[in-house]
Amino acid sequence: MPAAMSQKSLAEYIPRVRNRYERMTGKLAPSRPLDEFCAVSGWERKYALKVLRRQRRGGPRSESPREKDACFRMPGKDSQHS
């Protein structure tokens, strides 16, 4: 495995590779910059894909207060029921 790149180097390198990755078309074409990025950075392929696609890392989905209320409302019980 190659030596890890510094954070500064990665910050400069990621936008360049991301630009090339996004411009590639076809099914196999994006794999070339991805393979290169994995080789240079030492990151695993799956994590590198998330970084290049700008996907968030895990974590629960945040819900609006309205969605939270809907989860806790009892079926058949109305607030207007007297």
CSV table of C-alpha atoms in Angstrom, one decimal:
chain,number,residue,atom,x,y,z
A,1,MET,CA,0.0,0.0,0.0
A,2,PRO,CA,1.4,3.4,-0.9
A,3,ALA,CA,2.2,6.0,1.8
A,4,ALA,CA,-0.8,8.1,2.8
A,5,MET,CA,-1.2,11.5,1.3
A,6,SER,CA,-1.4,14.6,3.5
A,7,GLN,CA,-4.8,16.2,4.0
A,8,LYS,CA,-3.6,19.3,2.0
A,9,SER,CA,-2.6,17.1,-0.9
A,10,LEU,CA,-5.9,15.2,-0.9
A,11,ALA,CA,-7.8,18.5,-0.7
A,12,GLU,CA,-6.1,19.7,-3.9
A,13,TYR,CA,-6.3,16.3,-5.6
A,14,ILE,CA,-9.9,15.3,-5.0
A,15,PRO,CA,-11.5,18.2,-7.0
A,16,ARG,CA,-9.3,17.4,-10.0
A,17,VAL,CA,-10.2,13.7,-10.0
A,18,ARG,CA,-13.9,14.4,-9.3
A,19,ASN,CA,-14.0,16.7,-12.3
A,20,ARG,CA,-12.5,13.9,-14.5
A,21,TYR,CA,-14.7,11.3,-13.0
A,22,GLU,CA,-17.9,13.4,-13.6
A,23,ARG,CA,-17.0,14.0,-17.2
A,24,MET,CA,-16.5,10.4,-18.1
A,25,THR,CA,-19.4,8.7,-19.9
A,26,GLY,CA,-20.1,5.0,-20.4
A,27,LYS,CA,-20.2,2.2,-18.0
A,28,LEU,CA,-16.5,1.4,-17.7
A,29,ALA,CA,-14.9,4.8,-18.4
A,30,PRO,CA,-15.3,6.2,-14.8
A,31,SER,CA,-13.3,3.2,-13.4
A,32,ARG,CA,-10.0,4.6,-14.8
A,33,PRO,CA,-9.9,7.7,-12.7
A,34,LEU,CA,-11.3,5.8,-9.7
A,35,ASP,CA,-8.6,3.1,-9.9
A,36,GLU,CA,-6.0,5.8,-10.2
A,37,PHE,CA,-7.4,7.7,-7.2
A,38,CYS,CA,-7.5,4.5,-5.1
A,39,ALA,CA,-3.9,3.7,-6.0
A,40,VAL,CA,-2.7,7.2,-5.1
A,41,SER,CA,-4.7,7.9,-2.0
A,42,GLY,CA,-4.7,4.4,-0.6
A,43,TRP,CA,-8.4,4.5,0.1
A,44,GLU,CA,-10.8,1.7,-0.5
A,45,ARG,CA,-12.8,1.8,-3.7
A,46,LYS,CA,-16.2,2.1,-2.0
A,47,TYR,CA,-15.1,5.0,0.2
A,48,ALA,CA,-13.5,6.7,-2.8
A,49,LEU,CA,-16.7,6.5,-4.8
A,50,LYS,CA,-18.6,8.2,-1.9
A,51,VAL,CA,-16.1,11.0,-1.8
A,52,LEU,CA,-16.1,11.5,-5.6
A,53,ARG,CA,-19.9,11.4,-5.8
A,54,ARG,CA,-20.1,13.8,-2.8
A,55,GLN,CA,-22.3,11.4,-0.8
A,56,ARG,CA,-22.7,11.8,2.9
A,57,ARG,CA,-21.2,9.3,5.2
A,58,GLY,CA,-23.9,7.3,7.0
A,59,GLY,CA,-26.0,8.6,9.8
A,60,PRO,CA,-29.7,8.7,10.4
A,61,ARG,CA,-31.9,10.7,8.1
A,62,SER,CA,-33.2,13.8,9.8
A,63,GLU,CA,-37.0,14.2,10.0
A,64,SER,CA,-39.0,17.3,10.1
A,65,PRO,CA,-41.1,17.9,13.2
A,66,ARG,CA,-44.2,17.1,11.2
A,67,GLU,CA,-42.9,13.7,10.3
A,68,LYS,CA,-42.0,13.0,13.9
A,69,ASP,CA,-45.5,13.9,15.0
A,70,ALA,CA,-47.0,11.5,12.5
A,71,CYS,CA,-44.9,8.7,13.8
A,72,PHE,CA,-46.2,9.1,17.4
A,73,ARG,CA,-49.9,9.8,16.6
A,74,MET,CA,-52.2,7.0,17.6
A,75,PRO,CA,-54.5,5.6,14.9
A,76,GLY,CA,-58.1,6.4,15.5
A,77,LYS,CA,-57.5,9.1,18.0
A,78,ASP,CA,-58.3,12.6,16.7
A,79,SER,CA,-57.5,15.8,18.6
A,80,GLN,CA,-60.9,17.1,17.6
A,81,HIS,CA,-62.7,14.2,19.2
A,82,SER,CA,-64.6,15.2,22.3
